[in-house]
Amino acid sequence: MLSSISWNQYITGLITLLLFYYFFIGFKYYRWEILGLIGIRKIESEKILIPADEGIHQFKSVEKPEDYLPKTTLETDISPLVQAFADEVQAFISNAEPNMPKAELLFSLQLIIAKYPALKDADCRGEISTIAFTQINEKFPGFIRETELLSIWT
């Protein structure tokens, strides 16, 4: 059987098969790289390039590294925390029993303020105490003094 083909036919057939193999692999896996060698580029649907005008650079905003750094506690807006605290105190006071002892009321307010640790160091602690005192005084008039309410912050 080996004597039926010549060496010349064997080498020609082998080279032909290798060329088909490499063309198939190149087409299947490296299509855009091969096309890129001859100047054909693939346009991706996410990247639509519009030539930029030369004058647009004057309108570009300057980025500052400070914009990406975490904000300090002084710059943090705590107004949502104050509002959430006021809402929770109001809900607690509206559901409180009329014969609740003063110590239990103060302890419950301490538990509520413990949920908001950022408010303990806030500059507006006096205003927050006034909000809580006003809400308590509306339901239980004369039940507690504002100086007693300051003990919830400890």
Tab-separated table of C-alpha atoms in Angstrom:
chain	number	residue	atom	x	y	z
A	1	MET	CA	0.000	0.000	0.000
A	2	LEU	CA	2.838	2.422	0.788
A	3	SER	CA	4.270	1.835	-2.651
A	4	SER	CA	1.081	3.158	-4.320
A	5	ILE	CA	1.874	6.853	-3.495
A	6	SER	CA	5.143	8.632	-4.031
A	7	TRP	CA	6.971	10.799	-1.538
A	8	ASN	CA	6.132	13.839	-3.613
A	9	GLN	CA	2.375	13.113	-3.362
A	10	TYR	CA	2.687	12.417	0.380
A	11	ILE	CA	4.439	15.729	1.113
A	12	THR	CA	2.016	17.673	-1.139
A	13	GLY	CA	-1.014	16.115	0.601
A	14	LEU	CA	0.479	16.753	4.046
A	15	ILE	CA	1.221	20.420	3.251
A	16	THR	CA	-2.286	20.859	1.805
A	17	LEU	CA	-3.900	19.380	4.923
A	18	LEU	CA	-1.735	21.561	7.199
A	19	LEU	CA	-2.652	24.692	5.219
A	20	PHE	CA	-6.373	23.890	5.508
A	21	TYR	CA	-5.940	23.209	9.228
A	22	TYR	CA	-4.131	26.498	9.906
A	23	PHE	CA	-6.589	28.484	7.762
A	24	PHE	CA	-9.485	26.935	9.701
A	25	ILE	CA	-7.885	27.675	13.103
A	26	GLY	CA	-6.938	31.185	11.996
A	27	PHE	CA	-10.431	31.887	10.690
A	28	LYS	CA	-12.158	30.402	13.737
A	29	TYR	CA	-10.070	31.915	16.533
A	30	TYR	CA	-7.989	34.762	15.095
A	31	ARG	CA	-10.306	36.269	12.457
A	32	TRP	CA	-10.218	39.889	13.670
A	33	GLU	CA	-6.478	39.831	14.350
A	34	ILE	CA	-5.764	38.604	10.809
A	35	LEU	CA	-8.187	41.127	9.315
A	36	GLY	CA	-6.557	43.825	11.460
A	37	LEU	CA	-3.218	43.072	9.795
A	38	ILE	CA	-4.660	44.094	6.437
A	39	GLY	CA	-6.415	47.174	7.849
A	40	ILE	CA	-9.958	45.966	8.569
A	41	ARG	CA	-11.128	46.928	12.064
A	42	LYS	CA	-14.144	45.664	13.983
A	43	ILE	CA	-16.529	48.369	15.229
A	44	GLU	CA	-17.992	47.360	18.561
A	45	SER	CA	-21.583	48.333	19.228
A	46	GLU	CA	-20.691	49.911	22.612
A	47	LYS	CA	-18.026	52.171	21.119
A	48	ILE	CA	-19.361	54.695	18.672
A	49	LEU	CA	-16.635	57.200	18.078
A	50	ILE	CA	-17.571	60.742	17.116
A	51	PRO	CA	-14.721	63.020	16.134
A	52	ALA	CA	-14.165	65.559	18.871
A	53	ASP	CA	-14.121	69.249	18.174
A	54	GLU	CA	-10.905	71.000	19.102
A	55	GLY	CA	-12.755	73.621	21.171
A	56	ILE	CA	-14.408	71.085	23.468
A	57	HIS	CA	-11.343	70.818	25.718
A	58	GLN	CA	-12.048	74.216	27.233
A	59	PHE	CA	-15.383	72.927	28.602
A	60	LYS	CA	-13.966	69.774	30.164
A	61	SER	CA	-14.229	69.890	33.944
A	62	VAL	CA	-11.113	69.380	35.988
A	63	GLU	CA	-11.213	66.309	38.215
A	64	LYS	CA	-9.913	66.627	41.732
A	65	PRO	CA	-8.526	63.658	43.682
A	66	GLU	CA	-10.375	64.921	46.772
A	67	ASP	CA	-13.679	64.095	45.085
A	68	TYR	CA	-12.863	60.393	45.290
A	69	LEU	CA	-11.673	60.358	48.894
A	70	PRO	CA	-14.124	59.520	51.695
A	71	LYS	CA	-15.747	62.535	53.254
A	72	THR	CA	-14.913	63.476	56.804
A	73	THR	CA	-17.546	63.411	59.501
A	74	LEU	CA	-17.915	67.191	59.329
A	75	GLU	CA	-19.007	67.005	55.703
A	76	THR	CA	-21.466	64.151	56.213
A	77	ASP	CA	-25.104	65.147	56.037
A	78	ILE	CA	-26.885	63.712	59.087
A	79	SER	CA	-30.276	65.235	58.384
A	80	PRO	CA	-31.722	61.852	57.247
A	81	LEU	CA	-30.550	60.349	60.557
A	82	VAL	CA	-32.163	63.156	62.530
A	83	GLN	CA	-35.400	62.693	60.606
A	84	ALA	CA	-35.339	58.913	61.142
A	85	PHE	CA	-34.651	59.426	64.856
A	86	ALA	CA	-37.504	61.923	65.157
A	87	ASP	CA	-39.870	59.562	63.338
A	88	GLU	CA	-38.913	56.655	65.572
A	89	VAL	CA	-39.331	58.708	68.741
A	90	GLN	CA	-42.711	59.920	67.506
A	91	ALA	CA	-43.814	56.335	66.764
A	92	PHE	CA	-42.635	55.185	70.190
A	93	ILE	CA	-44.360	58.053	72.020
A	94	SER	CA	-47.624	57.579	70.126
A	95	ASN	CA	-47.709	53.880	71.094
A	96	ALA	CA	-46.555	54.411	74.697
A	97	GLU	CA	-48.894	53.640	77.553
A	98	PRO	CA	-50.110	56.624	79.616
A	99	ASN	CA	-48.908	55.131	82.922
A	100	MET	CA	-45.339	54.374	81.728
A	101	PRO	CA	-42.702	55.073	84.401
A	102	LYS	CA	-40.226	57.868	83.719
A	103	ALA	CA	-37.204	55.537	84.040
A	104	GLU	CA	-38.648	53.155	81.454
A	105	LEU	CA	-39.315	56.031	79.063
A	106	LEU	CA	-35.756	57.338	79.391
A	107	PHE	CA	-34.306	53.845	78.957
A	108	SER	CA	-36.390	53.319	75.817
A	109	LEU	CA	-35.146	56.623	74.427
A	110	GLN	CA	-31.566	55.515	75.184
A	111	LEU	CA	-32.187	52.344	73.171
A	112	ILE	CA	-33.524	54.400	70.278
A	113	ILE	CA	-30.544	56.780	70.331
A	114	ALA	CA	-28.189	53.752	70.469
A	115	LYS	CA	-29.423	52.829	66.982
A	116	TYR	CA	-28.003	56.120	65.667
A	117	PRO	CA	-24.382	56.351	66.920
A	118	ALA	CA	-23.583	59.261	64.567
A	119	LEU	CA	-26.059	61.451	66.465
A	120	LYS	CA	-24.164	61.064	69.758
A	121	ASP	CA	-21.235	63.089	68.421
A	122	ALA	CA	-23.325	65.503	66.363
A	123	ASP	CA	-23.228	69.223	66.963
A	124	CYS	CA	-27.011	69.386	66.946
A	125	ARG	CA	-27.588	67.232	70.038
A	126	GLY	CA	-29.458	70.062	71.726
A	127	GLU	CA	-31.889	70.378	68.821
A	128	ILE	CA	-32.397	66.607	68.759
A	129	SER	CA	-33.139	66.635	72.501
A	130	THR	CA	-35.589	69.477	71.943
A	131	ILE	CA	-37.355	67.479	69.222
A	132	ALA	CA	-37.688	64.484	71.542
A	133	PHE	CA	-38.781	66.683	74.478
A	134	THR	CA	-41.446	68.376	72.343
A	135	GLN	CA	-42.846	65.044	71.197
A	136	ILE	CA	-42.909	63.660	74.749
A	137	ASN	CA	-44.458	66.859	76.104
A	138	GLU	CA	-47.276	66.725	73.531
A	139	LYS	CA	-48.439	63.299	74.717
A	140	PHE	CA	-47.406	63.530	78.397
A	141	PRO	CA	-47.472	67.222	79.395
A	142	GLY	CA	-45.208	68.025	82.335
A	143	PHE	CA	-44.075	64.378	82.643
A	144	ILE	CA	-40.389	65.031	82.065
A	145	ARG	CA	-38.033	68.002	82.199
A	146	GLU	CA	-35.598	68.807	79.423
A	147	THR	CA	-32.624	68.445	81.773
A	148	GLU	CA	-33.695	64.859	82.548
A	149	LEU	CA	-33.788	64.138	78.845
A	150	LEU	CA	-30.057	64.905	78.532
A	151	SER	CA	-29.310	61.635	80.331
A	152	ILE	CA	-30.191	59.636	77.198
A	153	TRP	CA	-26.919	60.707	75.566
A	154	THR	CA	-24.725	58.835	78.071
